[in-house]
Short mmCIF file of C-alpha atoms in Angstrom, two decimals:
data_model
loop_
_atom_site.label_atom_id
_atom_site.label_comp_id
_atom_site.label_asym_id
_atom_site.label_seq_id
_atom_site.Cartn_x
_atom_site.Cartn_y
_atom_site.Cartn_z
CA MET A 1 10.13 4.52 -15.18
CA ASP A 2 10.79 7.05 -12.48
CA CYS A 3 8.45 6.19 -9.58
CA GLU A 4 9.32 6.64 -5.93
CA PHE A 5 7.12 3.68 -4.88
CA CYS A 6 8.81 1.40 -7.43
CA ASP A 7 12.29 2.65 -6.47
CA GLY A 8 11.81 2.46 -2.69
CA ASP A 9 9.50 1.30 0.10
CA GLY A 10 8.02 4.77 0.66
CA GLY A 11 8.77 4.79 4.39
CA PRO A 12 9.62 2.49 7.30
CA VAL A 13 7.84 -0.81 6.61
CA LEU A 14 5.42 -1.99 9.31
CA TRP A 15 4.17 -5.05 7.45
CA ARG A 16 4.47 -6.52 3.97
CA ASP A 17 3.58 -9.50 1.86
CA GLY A 18 4.10 -10.34 -1.81
CA PHE A 19 1.29 -8.03 -2.90
CA CYS A 20 1.49 -4.84 -0.83
CA ARG A 21 3.14 -3.17 2.13
CA ILE A 22 2.11 -0.89 5.00
CA VAL A 23 4.56 1.88 5.87
CA ARG A 24 4.66 4.71 8.36
CA ALA A 25 4.24 8.09 6.69
CA PRO A 26 6.80 10.46 8.20
CA SER A 27 4.68 13.32 9.59
CA GLN A 28 5.23 15.85 12.34
CA ASP A 29 1.51 16.44 12.86
CA TYR A 30 0.07 12.99 12.16
CA ALA A 31 1.97 10.42 14.20
CA GLY A 32 -0.19 7.42 13.28
CA PHE A 33 -0.32 8.25 9.57
CA CYS A 34 0.29 5.09 7.50
CA ARG A 35 0.30 4.27 3.82
CA VAL A 36 -0.74 1.02 2.18
CA ILE A 37 1.22 0.67 -1.06
CA LEU A 38 0.73 -1.87 -3.85
CA ASN A 39 4.06 -3.54 -4.61
CA ARG A 40 3.72 -3.50 -8.38
CA HIS A 41 3.10 -0.39 -10.41
CA ALA A 42 -0.58 0.21 -11.21
CA ARG A 43 -2.47 3.46 -11.45
CA GLU A 44 -6.13 3.06 -10.51
CA MET A 45 -8.10 0.62 -8.37
CA THR A 46 -10.10 -0.39 -11.46
CA ASP A 47 -6.83 -1.35 -13.19
CA LEU A 48 -6.73 -4.25 -10.71
CA ALA A 49 -8.83 -7.41 -10.97
CA PRO A 50 -11.71 -7.44 -8.44
CA ALA A 51 -9.95 -9.99 -6.19
CA GLU A 52 -6.85 -7.76 -6.09
CA ARG A 53 -8.92 -4.68 -5.22
CA ALA A 54 -10.40 -6.65 -2.33
CA ARG A 55 -6.97 -7.78 -1.18
CA LEU A 56 -5.62 -4.23 -1.16
CA MET A 57 -8.69 -2.95 0.69
CA ASP A 58 -8.30 -5.74 3.27
CA ALA A 59 -4.85 -4.33 4.04
CA VAL A 60 -6.32 -0.81 4.25
CA PHE A 61 -9.04 -1.95 6.66
CA ALA A 62 -6.55 -3.95 8.76
CA CYS A 63 -4.46 -0.80 9.01
CA GLU A 64 -7.55 1.20 10.00
CA SER A 65 -8.41 -1.39 12.69
CA ALA A 66 -4.88 -1.31 14.10
CA LEU A 67 -4.79 2.49 14.19
CA ARG A 68 -8.21 2.69 15.86
CA GLU A 69 -7.08 0.24 18.51
CA LEU A 70 -3.76 1.92 19.24
CA PHE A 71 -4.59 5.62 18.75
CA ASP A 72 -8.35 5.81 19.49
CA PRO A 73 -8.82 8.65 16.97
CA ASP A 74 -11.94 10.79 16.58
CA LYS A 75 -12.07 9.83 12.89
CA ILE A 76 -10.17 7.79 10.33
CA ASN A 77 -9.48 9.35 6.93
CA LEU A 78 -8.86 7.08 3.92
CA ALA A 79 -7.70 8.37 0.56
CA SER A 80 -6.20 7.12 -2.68
CA LEU A 81 -5.19 10.18 -4.71
CA GLY A 82 -1.96 9.56 -6.64
CA ASN A 83 -1.92 12.80 -8.61
CA LEU A 84 1.77 13.25 -7.82
CA VAL A 85 2.77 9.58 -7.58
CA PRO A 86 0.39 7.58 -9.81
CA HIS A 87 1.29 4.25 -8.18
CA LEU A 88 -1.61 2.87 -6.15
CA HIS A 89 -1.32 3.79 -2.48
CA TRP A 90 -3.79 4.52 0.30
CA HIS A 91 -3.40 7.12 3.02
CA VAL A 92 -4.77 5.90 6.36
CA ILE A 93 -4.81 8.80 8.79
CA PRO A 94 -6.01 8.88 12.41
CA ARG A 95 -7.60 12.29 12.96
CA PHE A 96 -8.22 14.12 16.23
CA ALA A 97 -10.54 17.02 16.93
CA ASP A 98 -7.53 19.09 18.10
CA ASP A 99 -5.16 18.21 15.26
CA ARG A 100 -3.65 20.79 12.95
CA HIS A 101 -6.30 20.68 10.19
CA PHE A 102 -9.40 19.20 11.83
CA PRO A 103 -12.18 19.14 10.68
CA GLN A 104 -10.62 19.89 7.29
CA PRO A 105 -8.65 17.29 5.29
CA ILE A 106 -4.93 17.29 6.10
CA TRP A 107 -4.24 18.82 2.66
CA ALA A 108 -6.31 21.94 3.40
CA LYS A 109 -5.07 25.17 4.95
CA ALA A 110 -4.14 24.46 8.57
CA GLY A 111 -6.40 25.90 11.26
CA ARG A 112 -3.72 25.57 13.98
CA PRO A 113 0.07 25.98 13.99
CA SER A 114 0.62 22.28 14.82
CA SER A 115 -1.00 19.18 16.30
CA PRO A 116 -0.57 18.42 20.02
CA SER A 117 2.08 15.74 20.48
CA ARG A 118 0.79 12.26 21.28
CA PRO A 119 2.53 9.25 22.84
CA ARG A 120 4.70 7.42 20.32
CA VAL A 121 3.45 3.96 19.41
CA GLU A 122 6.28 1.52 18.76
CA THR A 123 6.70 -0.16 15.40
CA ARG A 124 6.39 -3.60 17.00
CA ARG A 125 2.96 -2.80 18.48
CA LEU A 126 1.72 -1.42 15.16
CA HIS A 127 3.02 -4.47 13.29
CA ASP A 128 1.35 -6.85 15.76
CA ALA A 129 -1.97 -4.98 15.63
CA ILE A 130 -1.95 -5.09 11.80
CA VAL A 131 -1.19 -8.83 11.76
CA GLN A 132 -3.96 -9.43 14.29
CA ALA A 133 -6.48 -7.38 12.28
CA LEU A 134 -5.59 -9.23 9.06
CA ALA A 135 -6.05 -12.57 10.82
CA GLU A 136 -9.46 -11.46 12.11
CA GLU A 137 -10.53 -10.36 8.61
CA GLN A 138 -9.43 -13.67 7.15
CA GLY A 139 -11.42 -15.42 9.86
CA GLY A 140 -14.46 -13.57 8.53
CA THR A 141 -15.32 -11.92 11.84
CA ALA A 142 -17.27 -8.68 11.70
CA GLY A 143 -15.46 -5.41 12.32
CA MET B 1 -29.51 12.80 15.35
CA ASP B 2 -28.69 15.71 13.09
CA CYS B 3 -26.95 14.22 10.02
CA GLU B 4 -27.33 15.59 6.52
CA PHE B 5 -26.88 12.13 4.94
CA CYS B 6 -29.60 10.66 7.18
CA ASP B 7 -31.93 13.62 6.58
CA GLY B 8 -31.46 13.82 2.80
CA ASP B 9 -29.94 12.10 -0.23
CA GLY B 10 -26.88 14.37 -0.32
CA GLY B 11 -27.35 15.33 -3.97
CA PRO B 12 -29.14 14.25 -7.16
CA VAL B 13 -29.29 10.44 -7.06
CA LEU B 14 -27.68 8.63 -10.02
CA TRP B 15 -28.24 5.13 -8.69
CA ARG B 16 -29.38 3.48 -5.47
CA ASP B 17 -30.19 0.17 -3.88
CA GLY B 18 -31.22 -0.83 -0.36
CA PHE B 19 -27.68 -0.45 0.95
CA CYS B 20 -26.17 2.67 -0.58
CA ARG B 21 -26.62 5.38 -3.21
CA ILE B 22 -24.47 7.24 -5.72
CA VAL B 23 -25.14 10.96 -6.06
CA ARG B 24 -23.67 13.82 -8.09
CA ALA B 25 -21.69 16.20 -5.93
CA PRO B 26 -22.63 19.75 -6.95
CA SER B 27 -19.30 21.30 -7.97
CA GLN B 28 -18.38 24.15 -10.30
CA ASP B 29 -14.86 22.86 -10.87
CA TYR B 30 -15.38 19.09 -10.78
CA ALA B 31 -18.25 18.19 -13.09
CA GLY B 32 -17.95 14.40 -12.73
CA PHE B 33 -17.55 14.48 -8.93
CA CYS B 34 -19.77 11.79 -7.36
CA ARG B 35 -20.35 10.53 -3.83
CA VAL B 36 -21.16 7.00 -2.76
CA ILE B 37 -23.16 7.20 0.46
CA LEU B 38 -24.13 4.37 2.81
CA ASN B 39 -27.88 4.51 3.45
CA ARG B 40 -27.71 3.79 7.17
CA HIS B 41 -25.68 5.82 9.62
CA ALA B 42 -22.25 4.33 10.35
CA ARG B 43 -18.99 6.11 11.00
CA GLU B 44 -16.00 4.07 9.86
CA MET B 45 -15.44 1.31 7.27
CA THR B 46 -14.36 -1.02 10.10
CA ASP B 47 -17.73 -0.44 11.80
CA LEU B 48 -19.17 -2.48 8.90
CA ALA B 49 -18.99 -6.26 8.58
CA PRO B 50 -16.40 -7.36 5.97
CA ALA B 51 -19.11 -8.29 3.43
CA GLU B 52 -20.66 -4.82 3.81
CA ARG B 53 -17.30 -3.12 3.33
CA ALA B 54 -16.88 -5.09 0.10
CA ARG B 55 -20.37 -4.14 -1.06
CA LEU B 56 -19.73 -0.43 -0.47
CA MET B 57 -16.36 -0.62 -2.23
CA ASP B 58 -18.00 -2.40 -5.19
CA ALA B 59 -20.23 0.66 -5.59
CA VAL B 60 -17.18 2.95 -5.31
CA PHE B 61 -15.31 0.97 -7.98
CA ALA B 62 -18.38 0.85 -10.26
CA CYS B 63 -18.57 4.63 -9.94
CA GLU B 64 -14.86 4.90 -10.74
CA SER B 65 -15.31 2.69 -13.84
CA ALA B 66 -18.26 4.75 -15.06
CA LEU B 67 -16.41 8.04 -14.56
CA ARG B 68 -13.30 6.74 -16.33
CA GLU B 69 -15.39 5.63 -19.27
CA LEU B 70 -17.38 8.86 -19.60
CA PHE B 71 -14.81 11.49 -18.59
CA ASP B 72 -11.45 9.87 -19.44
CA PRO B 73 -9.72 11.67 -16.55
CA ASP B 74 -5.97 11.85 -15.96
CA LYS B 75 -6.48 10.40 -12.47
CA ILE B 76 -9.26 9.26 -10.18
CA ASN B 77 -9.22 10.40 -6.54
CA LEU B 78 -11.02 8.32 -3.91
CA ALA B 79 -11.51 9.49 -0.33
CA SER B 80 -13.57 8.68 2.74
CA LEU B 81 -12.98 11.47 5.24
CA GLY B 82 -16.15 12.29 7.19
CA ASN B 83 -14.64 14.77 9.62
CA LEU B 84 -17.56 17.13 9.08
CA VAL B 85 -20.27 14.56 8.32
CA PRO B 86 -19.31 11.32 10.12
CA HIS B 87 -21.71 9.19 8.06
CA LEU B 88 -19.82 6.85 5.70
CA HIS B 89 -19.46 8.33 2.24
CA TRP B 90 -16.84 8.15 -0.50
CA HIS B 91 -15.74 10.96 -2.77
CA VAL B 92 -15.05 9.75 -6.32
CA ILE B 93 -13.44 12.56 -8.28
CA PRO B 94 -12.21 12.59 -11.89
CA ARG B 95 -9.10 14.76 -12.00
CA PHE B 96 -7.50 16.49 -14.96
CA ALA B 97 -4.02 17.90 -15.32
CA ASP B 98 -5.51 21.33 -16.03
CA ASP B 99 -8.12 21.37 -13.24
CA ARG B 100 -8.23 23.98 -10.52
CA HIS B 101 -6.10 22.13 -7.93
CA PHE B 102 -4.11 19.55 -9.89
CA PRO B 103 -1.78 17.93 -8.86
CA GLN B 104 -2.89 18.84 -5.36
CA PRO B 105 -5.99 17.31 -3.69
CA ILE B 106 -9.16 19.31 -4.33
CA TRP B 107 -9.13 20.43 -0.68
CA ALA B 108 -5.75 22.16 -1.02
CA LYS B 109 -5.12 25.76 -2.01
CA ALA B 110 -6.12 26.17 -5.67
CA GLY B 111 -3.32 26.67 -8.18
CA ARG B 112 -5.70 28.16 -10.81
CA PRO B 113 -8.77 30.41 -10.61
CA SER B 114 -11.06 27.68 -11.98
CA SER B 115 -11.16 24.44 -13.97
CA PRO B 116 -11.78 24.58 -17.74
CA SER B 117 -15.38 23.70 -18.50
CA ARG B 118 -16.01 20.21 -19.87
CA PRO B 119 -18.96 18.79 -21.80
CA ARG B 120 -21.85 17.94 -19.49
CA VAL B 121 -22.56 14.23 -19.17
CA GLU B 122 -26.26 13.50 -18.78
CA THR B 123 -27.61 11.77 -15.70
CA ARG B 124 -29.00 8.94 -17.81
CA ARG B 125 -25.59 8.10 -19.29
CA LEU B 126 -23.97 8.15 -15.86
CA HIS B 127 -26.71 5.93 -14.44
CA ASP B 128 -26.36 3.45 -17.29
CA ALA B 129 -22.56 3.33 -17.03
CA ILE B 130 -22.79 2.67 -13.25
CA VAL B 131 -25.34 -0.13 -13.76
CA GLN B 132 -23.14 -1.64 -16.47
CA ALA B 133 -20.02 -1.49 -14.26
CA LEU B 134 -21.86 -3.11 -11.33
CA ALA B 135 -23.08 -5.91 -13.61
CA GLU B 136 -19.51 -6.50 -14.85
CA GLU B 137 -18.19 -6.65 -11.27
CA GLN B 138 -20.88 -9.14 -10.31
CA GLY B 139 -19.95 -11.20 -13.34
CA GLY B 140 -16.45 -11.36 -11.89
CA THR B 141 -14.72 -9.85 -14.92
CA ALA B 142 -11.44 -8.06 -14.36
CA GLY B 143 -11.35 -4.28 -14.40
#
């Protein structure tokens, strides 16, 4: 099977376990853009058992928490599309009112030539914030 | 507060409980397009307690199951964006290889003038399929 998320990580890995991984999505306009990718090949969320869906969403929400903490965005966008790569993955995108497409989705026609540049957040800080958010979820604390 | 999902249902209601509702999204090109909308006003998934996140996602996945059963789409797209209406809601969209935007997201530039028309699925059948999918989730059966 020819699948880019089976053949490779899909980007620089920020965190991983035996079930899924969180990678940086290379993007000029969306510096904090991450993807949460299931390790094995599956197509739809409802192809997973309920406990697996929950586990993947926990990683998505931990990623959201980390990005909110480090980037303080105006909005978080979450999406699982997979029309081009039908291997379960979630886009987790910090959005800002002055970014290239806001308030449209990042896939729409751009309203500005580019997003303003923002301070780079180091991989180590992102990794640590994700680990911390996962630990808090597993402790059952409210968001 | 001026919020269209606080002021109204957001579309014809297919199913609801005290926590959230599932509505049809009026769409010429995407007949099975539904939205899962939190009843109360909250902005991000991580503004909810973990148990509430799970409850909202259970409704999203029940909607996905129902749409897969009734429409047999090539792909399901899930997205929580909220840039324009920052009140938690999920888009659940059956996609077909010959639809107006495929394989692009529905927010991208259209590749075709319109989607082929598909048989209309009655509200009652959608309601029943959602109720059935929720019951199966609560029974803990795998997807």
